[in-house]
Short mmCIF file of C-alpha atoms in Angstrom, two decimals:
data_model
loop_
_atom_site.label_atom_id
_atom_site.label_comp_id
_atom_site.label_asym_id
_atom_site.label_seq_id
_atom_site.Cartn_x
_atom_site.Cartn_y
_atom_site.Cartn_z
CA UNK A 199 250.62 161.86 -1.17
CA UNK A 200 251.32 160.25 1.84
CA UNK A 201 253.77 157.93 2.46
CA UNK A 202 256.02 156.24 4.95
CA UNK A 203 259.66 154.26 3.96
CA UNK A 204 261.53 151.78 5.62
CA UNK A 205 263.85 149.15 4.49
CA UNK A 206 262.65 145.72 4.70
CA UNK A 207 265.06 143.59 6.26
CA UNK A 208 268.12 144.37 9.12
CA UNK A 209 270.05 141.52 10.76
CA UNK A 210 272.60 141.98 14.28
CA UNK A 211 274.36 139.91 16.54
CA UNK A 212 272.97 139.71 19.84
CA UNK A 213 274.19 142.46 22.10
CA UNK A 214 274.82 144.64 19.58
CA UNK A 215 272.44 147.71 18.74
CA UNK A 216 269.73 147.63 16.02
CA UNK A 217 268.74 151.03 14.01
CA UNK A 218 265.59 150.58 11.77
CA UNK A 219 265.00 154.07 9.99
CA UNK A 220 261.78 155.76 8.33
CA UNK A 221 260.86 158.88 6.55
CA UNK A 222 257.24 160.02 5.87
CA UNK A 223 256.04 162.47 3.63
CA UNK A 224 253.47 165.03 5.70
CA UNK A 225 255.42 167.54 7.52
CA UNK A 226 252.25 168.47 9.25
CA UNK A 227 251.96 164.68 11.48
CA UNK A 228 251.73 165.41 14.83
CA UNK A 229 252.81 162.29 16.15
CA UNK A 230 255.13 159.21 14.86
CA UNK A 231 254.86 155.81 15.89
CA UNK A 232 256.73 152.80 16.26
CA UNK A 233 254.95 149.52 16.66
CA UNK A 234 256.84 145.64 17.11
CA UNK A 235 255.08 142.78 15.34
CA UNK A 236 255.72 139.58 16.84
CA UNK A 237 254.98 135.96 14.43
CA UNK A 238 251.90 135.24 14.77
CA UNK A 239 250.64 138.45 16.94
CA UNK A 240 249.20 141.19 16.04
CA UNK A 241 250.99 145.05 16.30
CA UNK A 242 252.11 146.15 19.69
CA UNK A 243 252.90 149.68 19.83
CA UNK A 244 256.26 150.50 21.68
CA UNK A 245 256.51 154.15 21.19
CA UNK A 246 256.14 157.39 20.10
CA UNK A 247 257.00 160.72 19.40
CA UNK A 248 255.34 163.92 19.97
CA UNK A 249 256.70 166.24 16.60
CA UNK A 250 258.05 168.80 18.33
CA UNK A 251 260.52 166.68 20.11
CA UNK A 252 263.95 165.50 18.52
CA UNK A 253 264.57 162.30 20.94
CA UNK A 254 262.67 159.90 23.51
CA UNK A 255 264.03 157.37 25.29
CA UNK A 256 262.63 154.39 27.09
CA UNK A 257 264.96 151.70 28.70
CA UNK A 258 266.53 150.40 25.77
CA UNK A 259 265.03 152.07 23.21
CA UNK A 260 265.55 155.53 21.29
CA UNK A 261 263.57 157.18 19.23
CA UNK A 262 265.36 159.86 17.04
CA UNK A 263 263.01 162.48 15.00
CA UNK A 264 264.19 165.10 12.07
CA UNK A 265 261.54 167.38 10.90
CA UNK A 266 263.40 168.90 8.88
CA UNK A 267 264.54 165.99 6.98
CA UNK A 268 261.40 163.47 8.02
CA UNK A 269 263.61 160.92 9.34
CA UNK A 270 262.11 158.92 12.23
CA UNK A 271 264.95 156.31 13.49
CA UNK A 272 264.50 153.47 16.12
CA UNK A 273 267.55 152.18 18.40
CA UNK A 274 267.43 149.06 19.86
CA UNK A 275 270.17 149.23 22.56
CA UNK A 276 272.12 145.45 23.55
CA UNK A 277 269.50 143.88 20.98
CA UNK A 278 268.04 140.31 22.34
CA UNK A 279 266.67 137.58 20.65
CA UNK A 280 263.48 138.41 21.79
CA UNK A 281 263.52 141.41 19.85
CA UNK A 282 263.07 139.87 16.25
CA UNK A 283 260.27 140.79 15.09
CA UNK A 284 259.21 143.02 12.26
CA UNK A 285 258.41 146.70 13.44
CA UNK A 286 256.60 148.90 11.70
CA UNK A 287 257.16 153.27 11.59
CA UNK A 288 253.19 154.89 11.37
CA UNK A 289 252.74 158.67 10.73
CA UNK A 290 249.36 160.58 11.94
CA UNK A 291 248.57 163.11 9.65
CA UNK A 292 246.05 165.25 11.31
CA UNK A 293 243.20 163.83 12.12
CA UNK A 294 243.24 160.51 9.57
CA UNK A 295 244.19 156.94 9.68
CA UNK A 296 247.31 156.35 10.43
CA UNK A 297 249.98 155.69 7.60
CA UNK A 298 251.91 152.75 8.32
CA UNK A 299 255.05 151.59 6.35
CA UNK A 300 255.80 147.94 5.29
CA UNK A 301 257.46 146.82 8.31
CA UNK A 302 261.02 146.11 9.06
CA UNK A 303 262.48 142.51 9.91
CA UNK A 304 264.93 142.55 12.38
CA UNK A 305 266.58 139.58 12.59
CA UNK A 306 268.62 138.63 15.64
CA UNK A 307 271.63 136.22 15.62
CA UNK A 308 272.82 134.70 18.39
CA UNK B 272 246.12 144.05 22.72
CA UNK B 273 243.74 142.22 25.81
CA UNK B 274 241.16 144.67 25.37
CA UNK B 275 240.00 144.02 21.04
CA UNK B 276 238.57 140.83 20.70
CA UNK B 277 238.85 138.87 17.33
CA UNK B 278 236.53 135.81 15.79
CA UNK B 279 237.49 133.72 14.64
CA UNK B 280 241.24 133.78 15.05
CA UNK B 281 241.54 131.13 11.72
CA UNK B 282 238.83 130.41 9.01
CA UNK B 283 239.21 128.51 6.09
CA UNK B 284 236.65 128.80 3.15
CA UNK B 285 235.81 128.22 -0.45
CA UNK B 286 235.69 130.93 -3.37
CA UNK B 287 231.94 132.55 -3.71
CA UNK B 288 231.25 132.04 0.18
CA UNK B 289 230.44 134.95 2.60
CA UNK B 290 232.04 134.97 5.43
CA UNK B 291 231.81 137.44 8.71
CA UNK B 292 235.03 138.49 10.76
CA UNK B 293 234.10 139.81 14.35
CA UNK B 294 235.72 142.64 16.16
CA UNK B 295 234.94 143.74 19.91
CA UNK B 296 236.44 146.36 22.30
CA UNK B 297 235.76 146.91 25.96
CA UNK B 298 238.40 150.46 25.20
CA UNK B 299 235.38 152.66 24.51
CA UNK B 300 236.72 153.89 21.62
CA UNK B 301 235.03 155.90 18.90
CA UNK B 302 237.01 155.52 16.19
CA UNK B 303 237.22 151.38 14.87
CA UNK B 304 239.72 150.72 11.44
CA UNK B 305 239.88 147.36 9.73
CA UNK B 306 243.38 146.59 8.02
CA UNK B 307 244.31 143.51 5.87
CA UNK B 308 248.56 142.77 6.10
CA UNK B 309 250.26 140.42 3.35
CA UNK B 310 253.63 139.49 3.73
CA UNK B 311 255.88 142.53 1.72
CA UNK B 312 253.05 144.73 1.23
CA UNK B 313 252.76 145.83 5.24
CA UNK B 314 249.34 147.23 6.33
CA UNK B 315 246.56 148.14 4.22
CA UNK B 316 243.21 149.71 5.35
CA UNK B 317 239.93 148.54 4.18
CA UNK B 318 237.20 150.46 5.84
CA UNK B 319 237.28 152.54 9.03
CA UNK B 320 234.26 154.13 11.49
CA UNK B 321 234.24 157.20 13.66
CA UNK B 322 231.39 156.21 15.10
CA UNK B 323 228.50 154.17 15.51
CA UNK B 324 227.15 156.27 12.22
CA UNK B 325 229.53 156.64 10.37
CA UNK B 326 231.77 154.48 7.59
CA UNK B 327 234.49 155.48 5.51
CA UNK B 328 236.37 153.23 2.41
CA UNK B 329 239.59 153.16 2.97
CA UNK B 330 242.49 152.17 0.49
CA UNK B 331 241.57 148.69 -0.76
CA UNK B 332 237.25 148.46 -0.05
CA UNK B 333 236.55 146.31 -2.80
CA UNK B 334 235.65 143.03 -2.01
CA UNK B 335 234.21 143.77 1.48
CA UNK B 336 231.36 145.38 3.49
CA UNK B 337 231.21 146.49 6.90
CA UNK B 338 228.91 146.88 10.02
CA UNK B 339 229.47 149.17 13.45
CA UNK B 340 226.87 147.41 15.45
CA UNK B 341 227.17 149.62 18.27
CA UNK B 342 230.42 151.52 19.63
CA UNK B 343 232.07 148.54 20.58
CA UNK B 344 231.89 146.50 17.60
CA UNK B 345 232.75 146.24 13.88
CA UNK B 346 232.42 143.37 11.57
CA UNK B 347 234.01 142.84 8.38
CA UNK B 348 232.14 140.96 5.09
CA UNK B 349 233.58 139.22 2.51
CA UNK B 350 230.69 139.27 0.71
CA UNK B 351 231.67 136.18 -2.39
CA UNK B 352 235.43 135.45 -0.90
CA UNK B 353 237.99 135.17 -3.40
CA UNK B 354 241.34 133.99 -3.28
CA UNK B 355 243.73 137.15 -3.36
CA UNK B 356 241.59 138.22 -0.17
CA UNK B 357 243.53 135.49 1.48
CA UNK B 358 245.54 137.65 4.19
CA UNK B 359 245.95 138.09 7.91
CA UNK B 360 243.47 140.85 9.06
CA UNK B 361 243.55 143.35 11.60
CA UNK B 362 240.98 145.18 13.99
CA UNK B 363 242.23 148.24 15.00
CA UNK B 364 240.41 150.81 17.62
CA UNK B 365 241.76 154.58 17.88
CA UNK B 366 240.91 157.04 20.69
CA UNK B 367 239.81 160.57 19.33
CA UNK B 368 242.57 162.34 22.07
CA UNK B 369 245.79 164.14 21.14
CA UNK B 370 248.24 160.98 22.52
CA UNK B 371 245.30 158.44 21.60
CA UNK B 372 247.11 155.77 19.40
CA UNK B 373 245.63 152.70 17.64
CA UNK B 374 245.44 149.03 19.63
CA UNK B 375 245.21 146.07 17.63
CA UNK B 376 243.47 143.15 17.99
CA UNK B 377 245.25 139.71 17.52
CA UNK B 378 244.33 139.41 14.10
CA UNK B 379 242.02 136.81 11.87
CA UNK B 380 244.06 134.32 9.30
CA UNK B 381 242.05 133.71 6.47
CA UNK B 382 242.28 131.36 3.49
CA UNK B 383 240.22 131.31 0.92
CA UNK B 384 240.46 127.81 -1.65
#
């Protein structure tokens, strides 16, 4: 069946860069997502990727993709306080819902 | 997201009441999903529309009802509230294109006594 993994909690000091990592489970998803959850907001969606692409990059973030191994990783380059939140990977298999996964914290510390 | 309108942003109510959550977009999407998120259990979807006629149960429809009104809005019934539907729910609209994604409203706390 479907499903999407991702740890639940990742804490690093401030400059330093954050990795938050997901696998899914349906090779045939055409896109992955990444969305940032701030308290008391709802989802914000900061990215995605297309699944025949390995890497995207936006300013300070970089999304890593392998198909083979349906990874999905999320860099957070000089991470900020600003960027705690808790960020959620999403899969879109076909044309269905998509399949979120429980969310990451990423703590900051200053 | 600016463009998905919640109501009301907070309720409080008592077991056995009904009670109506509002969602509107001005996106002019098709495609309208309603999602309830508890803390450790992430996102869960309740019902979901492709369109005006049509409604699908999604993972966890027990409990609730729902109404597309017209493309731009979908409301979500708690039809006798109970208190393990206490939860922070989510509007979500989805475009039907290739790159179309889902935009969320800012959400509706609710607390059921």
């Amino acid at each position: 069946g479907e499903d999407v993994e991702q740890s639940l909690f990742l804490s690093v000091r401030e400059g330093d860069s954050s990795v938050i990592n997901c696998t899914y489970t349906d090779s045939s998803s055409t896109y992955l997502y990444w969305y940032k959850q701030e308290p008391g907001a709802g989802l914000q969606l900061l990215t995605y990727i297309f699944s025949n692409m390995d890497m995207k990059q936006d300013q300070r973030l970089t999304v890593l993709l392998n198909k083979k191994d349906k990874h999905l990783s999320l860099r957070i380059a000089d991470t900020q306080t600003g960027d705690s939140a808790i960020y959620f990977c999403a899969e879109r298999p076909g044309n269905t819902p998509l399949v979120f996964g429980k969310g990451t914290r990423l703590s900051v510390i200053a | 997201d600016a463009d998905v309108t919640q109501t009301p942003r907070n309720r409080i109510t008592k077991t056995g009441k009904r009670i109506m959550l509002e969602c509107s977009q001005t996106k002019g999407h098709d495609r309208m999903y309603w999602y309830r998120q508890d803390p450790g259990l992430g996102l869960r979807l309740i019902y979901y529309s492709f369109d005006v006629k049509d409604i699908n149960k999604g993972e966890i429809s027990d409990g609730y009802s729902v109404s597309r009104q017209a493309q731009a809005k979908f409301s979500l019934s708690l039809e006798s509230a109970i208190p393990n539907q206490t939860a922070l729910y989510f509007c979500a609209p989805m475009g039907t294109g290739c790159t179309d994604t889902q935009y969320f409203g800012p959400g509706t706390r609710l607390t059921v006594l």
